[in-house]
mmCIF file of C-alpha atoms in Angstrom:
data_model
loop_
_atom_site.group_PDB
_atom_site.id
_atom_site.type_symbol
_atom_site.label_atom_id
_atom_site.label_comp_id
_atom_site.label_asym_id
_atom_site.label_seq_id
_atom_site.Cartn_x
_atom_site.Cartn_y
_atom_site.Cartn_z
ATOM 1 C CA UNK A 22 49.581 91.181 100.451
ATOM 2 C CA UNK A 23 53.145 91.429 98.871
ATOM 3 C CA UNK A 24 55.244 89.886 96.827
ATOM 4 C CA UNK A 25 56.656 87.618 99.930
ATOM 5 C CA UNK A 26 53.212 86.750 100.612
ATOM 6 C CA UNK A 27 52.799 88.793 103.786
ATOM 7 C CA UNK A 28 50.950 92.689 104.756
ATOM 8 C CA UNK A 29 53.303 95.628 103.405
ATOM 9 C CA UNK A 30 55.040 96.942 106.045
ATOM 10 C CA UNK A 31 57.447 100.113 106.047
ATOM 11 C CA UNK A 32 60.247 99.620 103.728
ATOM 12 C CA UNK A 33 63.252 98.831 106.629
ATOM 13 C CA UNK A 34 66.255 101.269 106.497
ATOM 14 C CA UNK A 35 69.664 100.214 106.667
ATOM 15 C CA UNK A 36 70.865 102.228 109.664
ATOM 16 C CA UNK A 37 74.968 102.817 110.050
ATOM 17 C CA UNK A 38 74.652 101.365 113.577
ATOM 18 C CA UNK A 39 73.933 97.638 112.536
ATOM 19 C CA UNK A 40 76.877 95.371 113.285
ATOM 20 C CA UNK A 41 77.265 91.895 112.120
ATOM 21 C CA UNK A 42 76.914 89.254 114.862
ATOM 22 C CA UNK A 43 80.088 87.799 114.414
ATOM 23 C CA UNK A 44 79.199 84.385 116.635
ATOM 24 C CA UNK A 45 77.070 83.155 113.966
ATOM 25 C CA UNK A 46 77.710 80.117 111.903
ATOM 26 C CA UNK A 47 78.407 81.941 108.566
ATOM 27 C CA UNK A 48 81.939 82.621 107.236
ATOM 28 C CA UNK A 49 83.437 85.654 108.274
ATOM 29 C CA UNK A 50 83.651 88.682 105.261
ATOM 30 C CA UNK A 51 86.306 90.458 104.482
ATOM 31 C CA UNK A 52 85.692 94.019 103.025
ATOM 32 C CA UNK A 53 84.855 93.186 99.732
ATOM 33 C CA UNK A 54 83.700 96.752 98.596
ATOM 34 C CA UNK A 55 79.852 96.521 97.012
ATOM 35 C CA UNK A 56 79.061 93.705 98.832
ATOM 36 C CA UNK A 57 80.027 94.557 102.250
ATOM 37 C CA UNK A 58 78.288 98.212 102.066
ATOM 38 C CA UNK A 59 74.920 98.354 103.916
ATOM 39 C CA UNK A 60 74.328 102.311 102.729
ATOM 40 C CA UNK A 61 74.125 103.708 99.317
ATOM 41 C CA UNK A 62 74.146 107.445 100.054
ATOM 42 C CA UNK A 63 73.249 109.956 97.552
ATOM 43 C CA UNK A 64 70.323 107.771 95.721
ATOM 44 C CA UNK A 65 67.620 107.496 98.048
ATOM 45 C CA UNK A 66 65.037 107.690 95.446
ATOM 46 C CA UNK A 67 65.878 105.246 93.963
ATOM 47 C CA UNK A 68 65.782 103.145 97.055
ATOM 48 C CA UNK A 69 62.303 103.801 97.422
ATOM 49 C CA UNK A 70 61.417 103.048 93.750
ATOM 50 C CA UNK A 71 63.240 100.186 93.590
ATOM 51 C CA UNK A 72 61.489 98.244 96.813
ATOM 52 C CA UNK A 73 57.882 99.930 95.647
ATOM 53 C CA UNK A 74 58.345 97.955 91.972
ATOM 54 C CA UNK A 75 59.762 94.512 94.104
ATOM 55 C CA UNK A 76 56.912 95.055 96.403
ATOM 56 C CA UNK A 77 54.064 95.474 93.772
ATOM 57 C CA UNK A 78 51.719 92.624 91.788
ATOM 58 C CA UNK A 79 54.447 92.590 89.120
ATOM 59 C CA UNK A 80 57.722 93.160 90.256
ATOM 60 C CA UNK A 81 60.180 93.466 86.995
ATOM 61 C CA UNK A 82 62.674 90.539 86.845
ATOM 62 C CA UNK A 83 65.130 92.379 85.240
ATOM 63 C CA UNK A 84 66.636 95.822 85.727
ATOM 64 C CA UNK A 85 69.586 98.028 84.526
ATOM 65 C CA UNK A 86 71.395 100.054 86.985
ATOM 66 C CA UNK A 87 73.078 102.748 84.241
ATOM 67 C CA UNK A 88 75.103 105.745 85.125
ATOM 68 C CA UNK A 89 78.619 106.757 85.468
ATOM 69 C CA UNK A 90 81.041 104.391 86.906
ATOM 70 C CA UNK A 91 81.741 104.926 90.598
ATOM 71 C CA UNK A 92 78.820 106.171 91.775
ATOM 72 C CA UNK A 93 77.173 103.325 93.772
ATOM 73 C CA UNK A 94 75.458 101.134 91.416
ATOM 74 C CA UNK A 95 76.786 97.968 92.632
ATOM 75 C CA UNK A 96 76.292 98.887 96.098
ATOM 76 C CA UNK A 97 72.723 99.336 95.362
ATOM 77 C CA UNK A 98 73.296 96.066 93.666
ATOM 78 C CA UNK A 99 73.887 94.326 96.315
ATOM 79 C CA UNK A 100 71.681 96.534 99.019
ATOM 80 C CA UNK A 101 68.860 95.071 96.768
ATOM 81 C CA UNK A 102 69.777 91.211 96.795
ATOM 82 C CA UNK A 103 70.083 91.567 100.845
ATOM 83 C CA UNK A 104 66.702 93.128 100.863
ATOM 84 C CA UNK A 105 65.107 90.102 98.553
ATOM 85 C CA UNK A 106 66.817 87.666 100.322
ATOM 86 C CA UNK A 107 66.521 88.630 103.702
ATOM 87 C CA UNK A 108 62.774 89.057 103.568
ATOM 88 C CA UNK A 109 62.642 86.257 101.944
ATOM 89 C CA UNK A 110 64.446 84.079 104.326
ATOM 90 C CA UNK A 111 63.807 82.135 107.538
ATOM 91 C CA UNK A 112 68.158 83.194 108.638
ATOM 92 C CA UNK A 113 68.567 85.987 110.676
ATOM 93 C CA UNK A 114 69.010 89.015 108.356
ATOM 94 C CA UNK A 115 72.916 89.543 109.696
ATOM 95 C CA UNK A 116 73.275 86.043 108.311
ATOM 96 C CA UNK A 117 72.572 86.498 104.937
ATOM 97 C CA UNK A 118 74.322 89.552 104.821
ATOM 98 C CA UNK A 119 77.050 88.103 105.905
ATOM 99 C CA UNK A 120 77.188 85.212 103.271
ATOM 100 C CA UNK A 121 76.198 88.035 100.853
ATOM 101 C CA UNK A 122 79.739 89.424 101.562
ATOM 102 C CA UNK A 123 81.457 86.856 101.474
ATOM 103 C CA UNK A 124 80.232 85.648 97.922
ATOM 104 C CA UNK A 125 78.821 82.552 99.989
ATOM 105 C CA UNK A 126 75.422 82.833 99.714
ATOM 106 C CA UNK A 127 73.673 80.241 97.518
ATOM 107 C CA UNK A 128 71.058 81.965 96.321
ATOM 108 C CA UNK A 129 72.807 84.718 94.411
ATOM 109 C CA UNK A 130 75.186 84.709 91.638
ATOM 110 C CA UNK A 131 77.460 87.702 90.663
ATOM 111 C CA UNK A 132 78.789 87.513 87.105
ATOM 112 C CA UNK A 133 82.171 89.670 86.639
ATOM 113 C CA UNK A 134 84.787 89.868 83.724
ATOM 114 C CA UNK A 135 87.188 87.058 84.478
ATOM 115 C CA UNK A 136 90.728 87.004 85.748
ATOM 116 C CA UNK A 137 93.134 86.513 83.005
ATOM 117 C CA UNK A 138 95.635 84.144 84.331
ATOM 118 C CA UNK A 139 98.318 85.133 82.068
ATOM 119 C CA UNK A 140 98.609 89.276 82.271
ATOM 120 C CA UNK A 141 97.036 88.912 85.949
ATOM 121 C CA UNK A 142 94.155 91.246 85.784
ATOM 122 C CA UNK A 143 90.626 91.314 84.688
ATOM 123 C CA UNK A 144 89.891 90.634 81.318
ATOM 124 C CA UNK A 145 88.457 93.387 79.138
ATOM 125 C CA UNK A 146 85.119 91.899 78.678
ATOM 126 C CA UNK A 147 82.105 89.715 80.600
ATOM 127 C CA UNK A 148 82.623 86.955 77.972
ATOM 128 C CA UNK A 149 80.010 83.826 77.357
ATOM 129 C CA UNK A 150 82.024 81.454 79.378
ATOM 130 C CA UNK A 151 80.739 83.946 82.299
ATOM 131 C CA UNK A 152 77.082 84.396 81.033
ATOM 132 C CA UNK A 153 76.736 80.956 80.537
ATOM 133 C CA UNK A 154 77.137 80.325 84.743
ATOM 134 C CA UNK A 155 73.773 81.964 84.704
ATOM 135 C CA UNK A 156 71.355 78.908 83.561
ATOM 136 C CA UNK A 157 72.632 76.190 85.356
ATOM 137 C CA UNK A 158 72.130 78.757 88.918
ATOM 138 C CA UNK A 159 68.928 79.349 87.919
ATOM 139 C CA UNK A 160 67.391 76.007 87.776
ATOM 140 C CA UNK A 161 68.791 75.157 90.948
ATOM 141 C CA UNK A 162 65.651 75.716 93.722
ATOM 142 C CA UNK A 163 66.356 78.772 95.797
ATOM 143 C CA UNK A 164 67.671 77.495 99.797
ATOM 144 C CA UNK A 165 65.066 79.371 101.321
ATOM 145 C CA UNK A 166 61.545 78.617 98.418
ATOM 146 C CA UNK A 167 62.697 82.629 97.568
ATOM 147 C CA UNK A 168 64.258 84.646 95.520
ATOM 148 C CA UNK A 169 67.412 83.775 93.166
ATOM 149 C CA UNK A 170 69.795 87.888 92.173
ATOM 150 C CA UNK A 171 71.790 87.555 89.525
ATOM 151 C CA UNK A 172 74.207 90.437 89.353
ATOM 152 C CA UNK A 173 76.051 91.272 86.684
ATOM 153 C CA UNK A 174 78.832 93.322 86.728
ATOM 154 C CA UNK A 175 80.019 95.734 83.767
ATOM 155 C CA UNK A 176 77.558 94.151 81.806
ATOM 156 C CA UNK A 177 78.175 96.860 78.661
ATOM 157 C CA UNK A 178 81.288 95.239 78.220
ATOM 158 C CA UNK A 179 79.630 92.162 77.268
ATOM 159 C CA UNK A 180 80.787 90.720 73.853
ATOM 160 C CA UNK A 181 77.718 89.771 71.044
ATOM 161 C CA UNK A 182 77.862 85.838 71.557
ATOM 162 C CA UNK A 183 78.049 86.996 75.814
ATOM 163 C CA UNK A 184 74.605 89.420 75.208
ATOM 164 C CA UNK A 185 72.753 86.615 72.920
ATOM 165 C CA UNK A 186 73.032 83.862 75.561
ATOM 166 C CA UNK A 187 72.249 86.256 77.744
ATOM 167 C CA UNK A 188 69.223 87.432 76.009
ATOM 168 C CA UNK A 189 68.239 84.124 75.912
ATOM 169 C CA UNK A 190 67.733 84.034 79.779
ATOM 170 C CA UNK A 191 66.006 87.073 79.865
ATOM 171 C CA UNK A 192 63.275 86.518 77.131
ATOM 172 C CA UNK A 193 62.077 83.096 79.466
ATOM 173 C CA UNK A 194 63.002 84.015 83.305
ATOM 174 C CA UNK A 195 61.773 81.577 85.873
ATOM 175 C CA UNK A 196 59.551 83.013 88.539
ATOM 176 C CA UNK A 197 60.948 84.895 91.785
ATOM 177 C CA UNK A 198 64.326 85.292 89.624
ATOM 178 C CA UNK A 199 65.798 89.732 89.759
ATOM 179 C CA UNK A 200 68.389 90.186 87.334
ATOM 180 C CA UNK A 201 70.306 93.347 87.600
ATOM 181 C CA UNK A 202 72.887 94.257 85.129
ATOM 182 C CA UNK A 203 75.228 97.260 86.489
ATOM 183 C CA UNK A 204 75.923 98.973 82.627
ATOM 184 C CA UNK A 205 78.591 101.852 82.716
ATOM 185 C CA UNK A 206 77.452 102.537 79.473
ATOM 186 C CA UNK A 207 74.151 101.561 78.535
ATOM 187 C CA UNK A 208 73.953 102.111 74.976
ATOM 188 C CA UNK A 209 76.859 99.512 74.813
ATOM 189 C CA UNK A 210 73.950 96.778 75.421
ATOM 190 C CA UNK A 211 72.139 95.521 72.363
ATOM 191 C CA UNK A 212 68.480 96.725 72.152
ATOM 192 C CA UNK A 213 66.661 93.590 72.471
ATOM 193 C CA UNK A 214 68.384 93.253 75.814
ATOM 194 C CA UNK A 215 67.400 97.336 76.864
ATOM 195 C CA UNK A 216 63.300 96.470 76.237
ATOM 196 C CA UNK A 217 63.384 93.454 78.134
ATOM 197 C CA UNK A 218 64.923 95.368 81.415
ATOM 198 C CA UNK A 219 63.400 98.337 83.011
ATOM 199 C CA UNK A 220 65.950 100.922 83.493
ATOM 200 C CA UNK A 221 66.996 102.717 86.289
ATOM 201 C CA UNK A 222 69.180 105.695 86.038
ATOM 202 C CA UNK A 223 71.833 106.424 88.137
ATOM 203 C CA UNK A 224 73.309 110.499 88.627
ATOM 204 C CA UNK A 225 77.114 111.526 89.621
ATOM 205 C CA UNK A 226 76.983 111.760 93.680
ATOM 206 C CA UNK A 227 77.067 115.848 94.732
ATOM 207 C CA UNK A 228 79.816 117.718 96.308
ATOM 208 C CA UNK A 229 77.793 117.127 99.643
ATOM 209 C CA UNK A 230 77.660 113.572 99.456
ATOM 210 C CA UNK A 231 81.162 113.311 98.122
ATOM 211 C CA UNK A 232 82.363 114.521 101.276
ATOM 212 C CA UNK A 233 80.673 112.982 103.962
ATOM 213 C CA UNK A 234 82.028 109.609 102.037
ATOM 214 C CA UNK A 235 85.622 110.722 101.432
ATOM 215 C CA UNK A 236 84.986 111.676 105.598
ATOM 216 C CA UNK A 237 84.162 108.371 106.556
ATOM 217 C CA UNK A 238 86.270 106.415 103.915
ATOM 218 C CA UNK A 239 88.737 105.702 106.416
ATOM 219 C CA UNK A 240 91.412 107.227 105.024
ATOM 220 C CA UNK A 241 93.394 110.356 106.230
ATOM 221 C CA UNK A 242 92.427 113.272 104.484
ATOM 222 C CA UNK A 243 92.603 117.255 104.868
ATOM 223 C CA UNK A 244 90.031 119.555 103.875
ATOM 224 C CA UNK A 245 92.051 120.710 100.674
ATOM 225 C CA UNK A 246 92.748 116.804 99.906
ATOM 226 C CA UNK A 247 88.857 116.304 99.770
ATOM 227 C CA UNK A 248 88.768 119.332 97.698
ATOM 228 C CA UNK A 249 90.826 118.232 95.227
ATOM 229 C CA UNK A 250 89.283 114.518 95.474
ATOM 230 C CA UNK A 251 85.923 116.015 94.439
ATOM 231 C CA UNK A 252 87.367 118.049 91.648
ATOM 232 C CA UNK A 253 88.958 115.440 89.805
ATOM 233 C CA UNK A 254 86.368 112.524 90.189
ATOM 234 C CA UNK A 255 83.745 114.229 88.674
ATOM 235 C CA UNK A 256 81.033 112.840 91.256
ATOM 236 C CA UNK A 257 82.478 109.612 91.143
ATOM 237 C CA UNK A 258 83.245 108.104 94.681
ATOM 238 C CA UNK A 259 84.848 105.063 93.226
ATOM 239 C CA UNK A 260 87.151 107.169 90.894
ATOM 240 C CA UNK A 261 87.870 109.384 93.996
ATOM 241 C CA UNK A 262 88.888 106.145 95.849
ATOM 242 C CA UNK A 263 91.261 104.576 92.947
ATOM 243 C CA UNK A 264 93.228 108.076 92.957
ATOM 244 C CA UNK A 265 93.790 107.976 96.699
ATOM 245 C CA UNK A 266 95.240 104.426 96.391
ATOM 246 C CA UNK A 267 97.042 105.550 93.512
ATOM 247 C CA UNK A 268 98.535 108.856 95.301
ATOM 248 C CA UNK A 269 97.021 110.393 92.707
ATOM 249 C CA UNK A 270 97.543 113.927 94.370
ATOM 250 C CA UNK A 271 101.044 113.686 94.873
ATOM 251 C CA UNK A 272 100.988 113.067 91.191
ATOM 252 C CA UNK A 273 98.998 115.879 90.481
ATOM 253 C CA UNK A 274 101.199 118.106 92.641
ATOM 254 C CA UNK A 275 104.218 117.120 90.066
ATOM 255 C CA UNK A 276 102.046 117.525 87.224
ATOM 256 C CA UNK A 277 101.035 120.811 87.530
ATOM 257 C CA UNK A 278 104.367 121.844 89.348
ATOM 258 C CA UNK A 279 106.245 120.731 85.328
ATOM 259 C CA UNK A 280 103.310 122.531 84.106
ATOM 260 C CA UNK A 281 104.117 125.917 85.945
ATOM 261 C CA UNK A 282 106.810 126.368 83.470
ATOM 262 C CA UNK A 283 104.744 126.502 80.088
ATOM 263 C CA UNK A 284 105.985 126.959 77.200
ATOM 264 C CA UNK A 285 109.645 126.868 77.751
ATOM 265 C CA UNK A 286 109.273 123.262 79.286
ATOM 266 C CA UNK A 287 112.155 122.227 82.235
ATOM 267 C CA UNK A 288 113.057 119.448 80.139
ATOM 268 C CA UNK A 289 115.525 117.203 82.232
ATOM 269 C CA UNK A 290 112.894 117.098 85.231
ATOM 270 C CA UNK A 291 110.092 116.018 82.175
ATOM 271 C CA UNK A 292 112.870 113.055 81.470
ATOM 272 C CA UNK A 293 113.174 112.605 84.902
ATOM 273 C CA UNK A 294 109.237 111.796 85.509
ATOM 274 C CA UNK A 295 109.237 109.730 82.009
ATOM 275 C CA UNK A 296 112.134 107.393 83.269
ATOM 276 C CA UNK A 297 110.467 106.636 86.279
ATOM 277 C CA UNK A 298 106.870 106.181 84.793
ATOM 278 C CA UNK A 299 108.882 103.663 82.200
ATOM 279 C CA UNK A 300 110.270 101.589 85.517
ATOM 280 C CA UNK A 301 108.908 98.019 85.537
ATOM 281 C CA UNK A 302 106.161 97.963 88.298
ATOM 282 C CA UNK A 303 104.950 101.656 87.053
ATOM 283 C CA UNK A 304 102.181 101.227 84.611
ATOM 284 C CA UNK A 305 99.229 102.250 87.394
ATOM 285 C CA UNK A 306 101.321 105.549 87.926
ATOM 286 C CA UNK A 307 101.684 105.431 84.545
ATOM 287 C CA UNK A 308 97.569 105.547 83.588
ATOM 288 C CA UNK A 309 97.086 107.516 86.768
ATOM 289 C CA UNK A 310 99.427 110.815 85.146
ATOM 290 C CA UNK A 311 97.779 109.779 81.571
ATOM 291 C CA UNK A 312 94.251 110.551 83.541
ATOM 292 C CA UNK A 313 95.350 113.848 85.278
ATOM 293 C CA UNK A 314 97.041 115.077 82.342
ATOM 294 C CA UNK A 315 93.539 114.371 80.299
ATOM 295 C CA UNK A 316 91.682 115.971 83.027
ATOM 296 C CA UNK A 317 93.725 118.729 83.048
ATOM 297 C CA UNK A 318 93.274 119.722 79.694
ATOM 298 C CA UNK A 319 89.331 118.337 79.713
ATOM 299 C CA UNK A 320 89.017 121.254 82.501
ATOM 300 C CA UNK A 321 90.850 123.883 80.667
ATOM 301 C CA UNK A 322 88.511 123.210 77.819
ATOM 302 C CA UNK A 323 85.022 123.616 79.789
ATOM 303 C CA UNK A 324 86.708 126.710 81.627
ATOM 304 C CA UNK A 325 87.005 128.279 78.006
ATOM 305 C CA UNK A 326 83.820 127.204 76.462
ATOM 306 C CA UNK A 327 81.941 128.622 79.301
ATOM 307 C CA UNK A 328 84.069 131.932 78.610
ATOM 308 C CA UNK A 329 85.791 132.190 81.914
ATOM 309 C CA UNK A 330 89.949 133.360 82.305
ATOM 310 C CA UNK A 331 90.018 131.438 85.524
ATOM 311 C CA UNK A 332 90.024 127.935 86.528
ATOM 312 C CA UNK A 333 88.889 126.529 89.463
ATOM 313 C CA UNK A 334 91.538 124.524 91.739
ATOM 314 C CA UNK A 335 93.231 122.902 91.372
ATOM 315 C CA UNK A 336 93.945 124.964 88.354
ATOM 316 C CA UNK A 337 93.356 128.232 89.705
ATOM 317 C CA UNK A 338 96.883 128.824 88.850
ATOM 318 C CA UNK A 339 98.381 131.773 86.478
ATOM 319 C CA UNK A 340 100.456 129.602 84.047
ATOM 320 C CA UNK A 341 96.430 128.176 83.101
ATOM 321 C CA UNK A 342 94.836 131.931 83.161
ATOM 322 C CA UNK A 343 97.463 132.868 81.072
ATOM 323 C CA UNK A 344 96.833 130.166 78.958
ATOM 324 C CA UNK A 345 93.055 130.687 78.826
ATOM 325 C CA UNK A 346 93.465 133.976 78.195
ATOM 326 C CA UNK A 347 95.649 134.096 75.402
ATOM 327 C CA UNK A 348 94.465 130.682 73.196
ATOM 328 C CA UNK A 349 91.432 130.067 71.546
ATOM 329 C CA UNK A 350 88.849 127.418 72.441
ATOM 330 C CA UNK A 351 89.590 125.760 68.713
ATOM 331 C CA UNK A 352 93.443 125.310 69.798
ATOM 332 C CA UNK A 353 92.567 124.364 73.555
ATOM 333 C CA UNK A 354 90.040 121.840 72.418
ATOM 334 C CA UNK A 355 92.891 120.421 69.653
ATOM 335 C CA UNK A 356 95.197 120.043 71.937
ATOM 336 C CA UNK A 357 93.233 118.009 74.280
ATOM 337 C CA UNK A 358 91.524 115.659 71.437
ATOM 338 C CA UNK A 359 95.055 114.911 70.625
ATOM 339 C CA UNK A 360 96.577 114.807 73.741
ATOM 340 C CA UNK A 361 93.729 111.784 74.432
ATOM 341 C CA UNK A 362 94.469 109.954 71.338
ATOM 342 C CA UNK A 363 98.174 110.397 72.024
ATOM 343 C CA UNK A 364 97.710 108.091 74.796
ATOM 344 C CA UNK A 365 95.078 105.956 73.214
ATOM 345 C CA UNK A 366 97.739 104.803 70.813
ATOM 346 C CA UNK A 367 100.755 104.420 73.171
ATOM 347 C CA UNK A 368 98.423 102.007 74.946
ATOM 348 C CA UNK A 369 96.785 100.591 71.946
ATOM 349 C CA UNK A 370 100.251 99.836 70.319
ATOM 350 C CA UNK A 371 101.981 99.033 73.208
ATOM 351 C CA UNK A 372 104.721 101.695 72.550
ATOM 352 C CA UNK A 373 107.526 102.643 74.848
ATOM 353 C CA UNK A 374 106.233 104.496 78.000
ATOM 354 C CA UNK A 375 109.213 107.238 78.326
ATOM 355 C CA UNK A 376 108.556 108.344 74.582
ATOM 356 C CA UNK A 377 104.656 108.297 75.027
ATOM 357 C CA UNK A 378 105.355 111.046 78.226
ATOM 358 C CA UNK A 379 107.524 113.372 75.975
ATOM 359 C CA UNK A 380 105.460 113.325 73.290
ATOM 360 C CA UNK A 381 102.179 114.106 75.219
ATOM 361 C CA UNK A 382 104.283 117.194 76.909
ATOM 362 C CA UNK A 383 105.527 118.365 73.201
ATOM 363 C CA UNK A 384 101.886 118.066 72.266
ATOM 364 C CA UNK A 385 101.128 120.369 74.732
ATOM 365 C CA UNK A 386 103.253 123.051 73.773
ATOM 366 C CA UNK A 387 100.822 123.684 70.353
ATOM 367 C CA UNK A 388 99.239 126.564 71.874
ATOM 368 C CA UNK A 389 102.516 128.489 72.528
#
């Protein structure tokens, strides 16, 4: 007998057929990212562990999805709490999915770095104002007799006062409770809170997986657009999916186009790009170049230190073989440590945009 208090049966997989049944009673879900996914390609091991440990004598309350950001840890998330809940629940399973994605169900909580009213966007941190949701859900009977999932969201950016009431919760659970904190970093979480979780690591997706995502993401892409997509994300499918909202290739294309002259820099079209990165309305361009121009130089970096004169595209170009070829991996890697905290401070100190782009591109001009 399991967990649920019925005879194992075959773990049931999510297949890409299932529709919702959109005549039921339960409110209607936009597509709200995570939550709405059913799959979680590229970590199918970690499936399987994760519903062996739920369905043994002593399921863990607590886990710790860590890994690299955009690589389907709150997906997983989520995948989990439909699992637990669904099993656990006399509603059709299309039901609680569907109140899952909606952020309607009763029976799970997701904890998330607030919106700051003010500057309109996230705030920084998961602060204790957030953590402190988590007691008052958790005394509350579950709907269904079942389970209660607490998610939690960027949980290493959790301030000290945040982890301690959290750590509070975790050192007393209450039965049938999963907590699952989704840590970017895991290090970033004190260690009181790591050996009271079991954690589960999560890799970058591979090229393979990367594309049959960036395929089906909806979005209209050519071969050499998912080429590029997988280059710069790193394995990230999330990172790949903020540069295609951010025409991130387009930027690239202008980046490395103002690059093509190096040394002897075309200076009025560099002005040209810093004026319109300075525009009000321009600061996700803005961080969007910043990242390319980081990644640029992060790339021509590993290219040298693995002792190649070519890198691969989008860089496979001869202004960076040149480059490669006639600097040293001391001034390369110089050059990129302060191109970083060249932009580190702009944004730290709030300095003028337009300067912060002409200084990053007379920074680059040290290994002339």
């Amino acid at each position: 007998m399991d967990l649920f208090g019925e005879e194992p049966e075959a773990p049931k997989k999510l297949e890409k057929s299932e529709t919702i049944d959109m005549t039921t009673e339960a409110p209607p879900a936009a597509d709200n990212g995570p939550r709405s996914v059913k799959l979680c390609y590229g970590h199918g091991d970690i499936e399987s562990t994760l519903i062996s440990m739920l369905m043994s004598q002593r399921p863990p309350q607590a886990l710790i999805f860590a890994g690299p950001q955009g690589v389907g840890k709150s997906t997983m998330a989520f995948q989990i709490a439909r699992l637990l809940l669904a099993k656990g629940s006399s509603q059709p399973e299309n039901i609680v999915a569907r109140r899952i994605a909606s952020g309607a169900h009763p029976d799970l909580l997701t904890i998330e770095r607030a919106l700051d009213p003010v500057k309109d966007k996230r705030k920084d941190n998961v602060d204790i104002a957030e953590v402190r949701k988590v007691t008052p859900f958790l005394r509350r009977t579950a709907s269904d007799g079942s389970w209660r999932v607490v998610i939690v969201d960027d949980a290493d950016t959790m301030n000290r006062a945040a982890q301690n009431a959290l750590l509070k919760i975790l050192e007393e659970p209450p039965g049938k409770t999963l907590l699952i904190l989704i840590a970017h970093r895991a290090g970033a979480l004190i260690p009181t809170i790591r050996s009271r979780c079991r954690l589960i690591p999560f890799q970058s997706l591979d090229d393979a997986v990367m594309t049959r995502l960036l395929h089906e993401s909806g979005h209209a892409l050519s071969p050499r657009d998912i080429d590029m997509l997988i280059a710069l994300s790193g394995g990230s499918y999330g990172r790949a999916l903020g540069y295609i909202e951010e025409n991130a290739l387009e930027v690239l294309d202008k980046i490395l186009n103002l690059l093509e002259s190096y040394p002897a820099w075309d200076w009025p079209k560099i002005h040209a790009m810093a004026d319109e990165l300075a525009r009000p309305g321009q600061e996700q361009a803005f961080q969007t170049s910043r990242a390319l121009l980081c990644h640029i130089w992060t790339q021509i970096v590993l290219t040298k230190a693995k002792g190649r004169n070519a890198a691969a595209a989008p860089l496979d170009r001869d202004v960076f073989a040149e480059l490669l070829q006639n600097s040293s991996l001391e001034t390369l890697s110089k050059i990129c440590e302060n191109l970083k905290e060249h932009f580190d401070s702009v944004q730290r100190a709030n300095l003028d945009v337009r300067q912060g782009v002409l200084g990053a591109f007379s920074l680059m001009r040290q290994a002339a």
